[in-house]
Amino acid sequence: MSEFRRIGGRIGAEITGVDPNALPLDEVNDALLEHKALVFRGAGLDDEGQLRFAERFGELTRAHPTVPSVEGRPDILPVNGEEGIRSNVWHTDVTFVRTPPKLSTLRALVVPPYGGNTLIANSAAAYRDLPDPLREFADRLWAVHTNDYDYVLPRTNTDKAVEYRQTFTSRRYQTAHPVVRVHPESGERGLFIGGFAQKIVGLSNSESRDILRILQSYVTRPENILRVQWTPGDLVLFDNRITQHYAPDDYGDQPRTLHRVTVAGDAPAGVTGETSYIIEGDDATHYTPAQAA
Ligand SMILES: [Fe+2]
């Protein structure tokens, strides 16, 4: 009997005051497959505990393909708004590489008194919402994901922001992923697009933008979204194979620090079973374990 309490009609469940590492792995994984995002209120983990929790699901990735980790913690990415860019674009983590992480964990260290929430969307519900002709169309599409586009444009022209963009794009990646990904564990289909998806294979830039905008509008419907209001000590686990997320830039200059640890994933497969392929860049083995092609 799961102790997770549903907190959204289509996505999200939470559990309070429990050590995530003390819960049976099967129970957590089953809840994750069902709810897509799990909030562990008052999890009380430190860096070690977060790493240990993530490792229960498989081998970890390093912090990021191009962005430096927390000092002395190669597997932990610092998430804070101080770098001059904020993740206020809907995206799925690191989809510009061929094998994006399967799971992401976020842990709140410092949160502003208001704002600074994280929004997480269920992309399987979005897929189910598509009208039949659009769903069949999407099933056949592939999208090119890249790290070199305006997601990383600095909000300001501060030296730090410009430097961050240079770091983010210091290695350039382009990968083709199926627009409809079949979840490797549940078999569920979901729209696998988000901010790094910049082009549809075989279409022009302007056609691509229009098609992606239409599909993306189904992902970001309010019905499909969980809004997480952070308290320090909270841990969130979400399924990066079948969600997108967004961090509203609504907290001014107040500090906000989260730590992210991600679990390595496989190459996404579309409805025909074909898997993602690299267009530009390497297979990022400095970031994520090598996988058979
Ligand atoms: Fe993210």
Short mmCIF file of C-alpha atoms and ligand atoms in Angstrom, two decimals:
data_model
loop_
_atom_site.label_atom_id
_atom_site.label_comp_id
_atom_site.label_asym_id
_atom_site.label_seq_id
_atom_site.Cartn_x
_atom_site.Cartn_y
_atom_site.Cartn_z
CA MET A 1 0.00 0.00 0.00
CA SER A 2 1.67 3.16 -1.16
CA GLU A 3 2.09 5.99 1.31
CA PHE A 4 2.17 8.54 -1.47
CA ARG A 5 -0.75 10.94 -1.56
CA ARG A 6 -1.94 12.16 -4.94
CA ILE A 7 -1.69 15.96 -5.18
CA GLY A 8 -2.79 16.56 -8.76
CA GLY A 9 -5.42 15.13 -11.08
CA ARG A 10 -2.92 14.13 -13.73
CA ILE A 11 0.51 14.41 -12.17
CA GLY A 12 2.17 14.41 -8.78
CA ALA A 13 2.10 12.69 -5.41
CA GLU A 14 3.77 13.52 -2.14
CA ILE A 15 4.91 11.96 1.07
CA THR A 16 5.85 13.84 4.24
CA GLY A 17 8.52 13.36 6.88
CA VAL A 18 9.89 10.09 5.55
CA ASP A 19 13.50 9.30 4.72
CA PRO A 20 13.35 8.53 0.97
CA ASN A 21 16.21 6.06 1.38
CA ALA A 22 14.18 4.03 3.88
CA LEU A 23 11.31 3.42 1.43
CA PRO A 24 11.27 0.22 -0.65
CA LEU A 25 12.62 0.97 -4.12
CA ASP A 26 9.75 -0.86 -5.84
CA GLU A 27 7.21 1.27 -4.05
CA VAL A 28 8.93 4.51 -5.05
CA ASN A 29 9.42 3.39 -8.65
CA ASP A 30 5.81 2.23 -9.01
CA ALA A 31 4.60 5.56 -7.62
CA LEU A 32 6.92 7.41 -9.98
CA LEU A 33 5.64 5.54 -13.04
CA GLU A 34 2.08 6.31 -12.03
CA HIS A 35 2.45 9.93 -10.87
CA LYS A 36 5.52 11.06 -12.89
CA ALA A 37 6.70 13.41 -10.12
CA LEU A 38 7.10 12.68 -6.41
CA VAL A 39 7.57 15.29 -3.71
CA PHE A 40 9.29 14.18 -0.50
CA ARG A 41 8.42 16.87 2.03
CA GLY A 42 10.96 17.29 4.77
CA ALA A 43 13.16 14.55 3.33
CA GLY A 44 16.06 15.94 5.32
CA LEU A 45 18.78 14.63 3.03
CA ASP A 46 22.24 16.14 2.62
CA ASP A 47 24.33 15.83 -0.55
CA GLU A 48 25.38 12.29 0.36
CA GLY A 49 21.80 11.26 1.01
CA GLN A 50 20.60 12.70 -2.30
CA LEU A 51 23.37 10.88 -4.17
CA ARG A 52 22.55 7.64 -2.36
CA PHE A 53 18.86 8.02 -3.19
CA ALA A 54 19.48 8.68 -6.88
CA GLU A 55 21.94 5.76 -7.09
CA ARG A 56 19.20 3.35 -6.07
CA PHE A 57 17.69 3.84 -9.55
CA GLY A 58 20.87 3.22 -11.51
CA GLU A 59 24.18 4.68 -12.49
CA LEU A 60 24.43 8.45 -12.12
CA THR A 61 25.37 10.94 -14.79
CA ARG A 62 27.97 13.57 -14.03
CA ALA A 63 26.53 16.98 -13.14
CA HIS A 64 26.18 18.27 -16.72
CA PRO A 65 27.86 17.85 -20.14
CA THR A 66 29.24 21.42 -20.09
CA VAL A 67 28.33 23.21 -16.84
CA PRO A 68 30.62 22.76 -13.79
CA SER A 69 29.42 20.75 -10.81
CA VAL A 70 29.25 21.74 -7.17
CA GLU A 71 32.85 22.06 -5.94
CA GLY A 72 34.21 18.60 -5.15
CA ARG A 73 30.92 16.90 -6.12
CA PRO A 74 31.20 15.86 -9.76
CA ASP A 75 27.67 14.38 -9.81
CA ILE A 76 25.83 17.38 -8.35
CA LEU A 77 24.70 20.34 -10.44
CA PRO A 78 24.11 23.59 -8.57
CA VAL A 79 20.82 25.15 -9.67
CA ASN A 80 20.63 28.81 -8.81
CA GLY A 81 19.55 31.97 -10.53
CA GLU A 82 22.79 33.80 -9.98
CA GLU A 83 24.36 32.90 -13.27
CA GLY A 84 22.25 35.32 -15.27
CA ILE A 85 20.11 32.62 -16.79
CA ARG A 86 17.13 30.90 -15.25
CA SER A 87 15.29 27.81 -16.43
CA ASN A 88 12.11 29.67 -17.30
CA VAL A 89 11.69 27.68 -20.49
CA TRP A 90 9.77 24.40 -20.61
CA HIS A 91 12.30 21.63 -21.09
CA THR A 92 13.31 18.07 -20.31
CA ASP A 93 16.80 17.82 -18.82
CA VAL A 94 19.75 17.42 -21.22
CA THR A 95 17.76 16.14 -24.22
CA PHE A 96 20.46 17.46 -26.56
CA VAL A 97 22.53 14.31 -25.93
CA ARG A 98 21.58 10.88 -27.28
CA THR A 99 20.97 9.34 -23.86
CA PRO A 100 19.38 11.98 -21.63
CA PRO A 101 19.02 11.21 -17.92
CA LYS A 102 16.01 9.03 -17.07
CA LEU A 103 15.34 10.59 -13.68
CA SER A 104 16.11 13.91 -12.10
CA THR A 105 16.23 14.67 -8.39
CA LEU A 106 16.09 18.22 -7.09
CA ARG A 107 16.71 19.17 -3.47
CA ALA A 108 15.98 22.59 -2.01
CA LEU A 109 18.74 24.20 0.03
CA VAL A 110 17.75 27.88 -0.08
CA VAL A 111 14.33 29.07 -1.22
CA PRO A 112 12.94 32.59 -1.55
CA PRO A 113 10.01 33.59 0.74
CA TYR A 114 7.76 33.71 -2.33
CA GLY A 115 8.09 32.51 -5.93
CA GLY A 116 10.86 30.23 -7.14
CA ASN A 117 8.51 27.25 -7.56
CA THR A 118 9.10 24.41 -10.02
CA LEU A 119 6.40 23.45 -12.51
CA ILE A 120 6.35 19.88 -13.85
CA ALA A 121 4.14 18.77 -16.75
CA ASN A 122 2.91 15.29 -17.70
CA SER A 123 3.77 14.80 -21.36
CA ALA A 124 1.90 11.47 -21.57
CA ALA A 125 -1.35 13.21 -20.64
CA ALA A 126 -0.51 15.78 -23.32
CA TYR A 127 -0.12 13.01 -25.89
CA ARG A 128 -3.45 11.46 -24.90
CA ASP A 129 -5.12 14.87 -25.25
CA LEU A 130 -4.07 15.21 -28.89
CA PRO A 131 -6.87 14.74 -31.45
CA ASP A 132 -6.42 11.45 -33.34
CA PRO A 133 -5.06 12.96 -36.58
CA LEU A 134 -2.50 15.04 -34.68
CA ARG A 135 -1.47 12.06 -32.56
CA GLU A 136 -0.90 9.92 -35.65
CA PHE A 137 1.06 12.76 -37.24
CA ALA A 138 3.21 13.22 -34.12
CA ASP A 139 3.94 9.47 -33.96
CA ARG A 140 5.91 9.77 -37.22
CA LEU A 141 7.90 12.92 -36.41
CA TRP A 142 11.48 13.29 -35.21
CA ALA A 143 12.90 16.45 -33.66
CA VAL A 144 16.42 17.83 -33.50
CA HIS A 145 17.46 18.83 -29.96
CA THR A 146 20.43 21.13 -29.39
CA ASN A 147 22.11 22.97 -26.53
CA ASP A 148 23.05 25.90 -28.75
CA TYR A 149 20.00 28.13 -29.07
CA ASP A 150 18.35 30.99 -27.20
CA TYR A 151 17.49 29.02 -24.01
CA VAL A 152 20.98 29.97 -23.01
CA LEU A 153 20.83 33.57 -24.18
CA PRO A 154 21.77 35.70 -21.21
CA ARG A 155 18.92 37.67 -19.66
CA THR A 156 21.43 40.36 -18.96
CA ASN A 157 24.70 41.30 -20.52
CA THR A 158 26.67 40.87 -17.34
CA ASP A 159 30.05 39.24 -17.77
CA LYS A 160 28.83 36.31 -15.72
CA ALA A 161 25.81 35.72 -17.97
CA VAL A 162 27.85 35.92 -21.15
CA GLU A 163 30.42 33.56 -19.66
CA TYR A 164 27.66 31.11 -18.68
CA ARG A 165 26.39 30.95 -22.23
CA GLN A 166 29.91 30.32 -23.49
CA THR A 167 30.27 27.50 -20.97
CA PHE A 168 26.86 26.01 -21.78
CA THR A 169 27.67 25.82 -25.49
CA SER A 170 31.36 25.00 -25.14
CA ARG A 171 30.58 21.62 -26.67
CA ARG A 172 27.83 21.67 -29.24
CA TYR A 173 25.31 18.85 -29.44
CA GLN A 174 22.54 18.04 -31.89
CA THR A 175 20.53 14.86 -31.49
CA ALA A 176 17.43 13.57 -33.28
CA HIS A 177 14.83 12.10 -30.92
CA PRO A 178 11.37 10.72 -31.71
CA VAL A 179 8.67 13.32 -30.99
CA VAL A 180 6.65 10.54 -29.40
CA ARG A 181 8.73 8.49 -26.98
CA VAL A 182 7.65 5.09 -25.73
CA HIS A 183 8.46 4.84 -22.04
CA PRO A 184 10.90 1.92 -21.59
CA GLU A 185 9.28 0.71 -18.34
CA SER A 186 5.58 1.49 -18.66
CA GLY A 187 5.17 1.42 -22.45
CA GLU A 188 3.27 4.69 -22.15
CA ARG A 189 3.64 7.17 -24.99
CA GLY A 190 4.53 10.80 -24.32
CA LEU A 191 5.51 13.90 -26.27
CA PHE A 192 9.29 14.17 -26.03
CA ILE A 193 10.00 17.73 -27.09
CA GLY A 194 10.59 20.76 -24.83
CA GLY A 195 12.93 23.71 -25.17
CA PHE A 196 15.96 21.95 -26.63
CA ALA A 197 13.81 20.64 -29.52
CA GLN A 198 14.38 23.28 -32.17
CA LYS A 199 13.52 21.65 -35.46
CA ILE A 200 11.41 18.86 -36.91
CA VAL A 201 13.41 16.56 -39.19
CA GLY A 202 12.44 17.24 -42.82
CA LEU A 203 10.59 20.50 -42.16
CA SER A 204 11.73 24.11 -42.52
CA ASN A 205 12.53 26.22 -39.47
CA SER A 206 9.25 28.11 -39.63
CA GLU A 207 7.19 24.94 -40.18
CA SER A 208 9.06 23.31 -37.32
CA ARG A 209 8.32 26.20 -34.98
CA ASP A 210 4.60 26.07 -35.76
CA ILE A 211 4.31 22.29 -35.32
CA LEU A 212 6.33 22.30 -32.10
CA ARG A 213 4.26 25.20 -30.77
CA ILE A 214 1.02 23.29 -31.37
CA LEU A 215 2.30 20.09 -29.77
CA GLN A 216 3.90 21.96 -26.89
CA SER A 217 0.62 23.76 -26.14
CA TYR A 218 -0.83 20.37 -25.12
CA VAL A 219 2.06 19.73 -22.70
CA THR A 220 1.66 23.04 -20.90
CA ARG A 221 -2.10 22.91 -20.37
CA PRO A 222 -2.78 23.74 -16.70
CA GLU A 223 -4.47 20.35 -16.24
CA ASN A 224 -1.16 18.60 -16.90
CA ILE A 225 0.94 20.63 -14.49
CA LEU A 226 2.11 20.17 -10.92
CA ARG A 227 3.37 23.27 -9.12
CA VAL A 228 5.92 22.54 -6.40
CA GLN A 229 6.31 25.18 -3.71
CA TRP A 230 9.63 24.51 -2.08
CA THR A 231 10.60 24.37 1.58
CA PRO A 232 14.27 23.79 2.38
CA GLY A 233 14.86 20.07 2.81
CA ASP A 234 12.27 19.00 0.24
CA LEU A 235 13.33 16.54 -2.43
CA VAL A 236 11.58 16.09 -5.76
CA LEU A 237 12.03 13.11 -8.06
CA PHE A 238 10.63 13.34 -11.58
CA ASP A 239 10.63 11.03 -14.58
CA ASN A 240 12.66 12.86 -17.22
CA ARG A 241 11.42 10.40 -19.88
CA ILE A 242 7.84 11.60 -19.72
CA THR A 243 7.75 15.09 -18.17
CA GLN A 244 8.85 18.63 -18.82
CA HIS A 245 9.58 21.28 -16.23
CA TYR A 246 9.88 25.04 -15.85
CA ALA A 247 11.20 27.35 -13.14
CA PRO A 248 9.28 30.65 -13.13
CA ASP A 249 11.60 33.65 -12.92
CA ASP A 250 9.47 35.43 -10.32
CA TYR A 251 11.69 35.87 -7.27
CA GLY A 252 13.78 38.90 -8.20
CA ASP A 253 17.25 38.90 -6.76
CA GLN A 254 16.43 36.70 -3.79
CA PRO A 255 18.67 33.68 -3.38
CA ARG A 256 17.45 30.26 -4.46
CA THR A 257 19.66 27.18 -4.49
CA LEU A 258 18.74 23.64 -5.41
CA HIS A 259 21.02 20.68 -6.00
CA ARG A 260 20.30 18.40 -8.96
CA VAL A 261 21.41 14.79 -9.29
CA THR A 262 20.37 12.78 -12.35
CA VAL A 263 20.28 9.07 -13.15
CA ALA A 264 21.63 7.92 -16.53
CA GLY A 265 19.06 6.93 -19.15
CA ASP A 266 18.91 4.97 -22.38
CA ALA A 267 18.44 6.16 -25.94
CA PRO A 268 14.78 7.10 -26.42
CA ALA A 269 12.73 4.85 -28.71
CA GLY A 270 9.83 5.95 -30.88
CA VAL A 271 6.66 4.04 -31.71
CA THR A 272 8.45 1.90 -34.33
CA GLY A 273 11.24 1.01 -31.89
CA GLU A 274 13.82 3.13 -33.69
CA THR A 275 16.13 4.95 -31.31
CA SER A 276 17.66 8.42 -31.19
CA TYR A 277 20.74 9.27 -33.21
CA ILE A 278 23.51 11.86 -33.03
CA ILE A 279 23.66 14.61 -35.66
CA GLU A 280 26.49 16.66 -34.17
CA GLY A 281 28.80 16.16 -31.22
CA ASP A 282 29.93 13.02 -29.44
CA ASP A 283 28.02 10.51 -27.33
CA ALA A 284 28.91 12.49 -24.20
CA THR A 285 30.62 9.59 -22.40
CA HIS A 286 32.35 12.18 -20.19
CA TYR A 287 28.84 12.93 -18.89
CA THR A 288 26.81 9.74 -19.06
CA PRO A 289 27.73 6.03 -19.25
CA ALA A 290 28.29 4.66 -22.74
CA GLN A 291 25.41 2.71 -24.24
CA ALA A 292 25.23 0.29 -27.11
CA ALA A 293 24.08 2.08 -30.27
FE FE B 1 15.87 21.34 -15.79
#
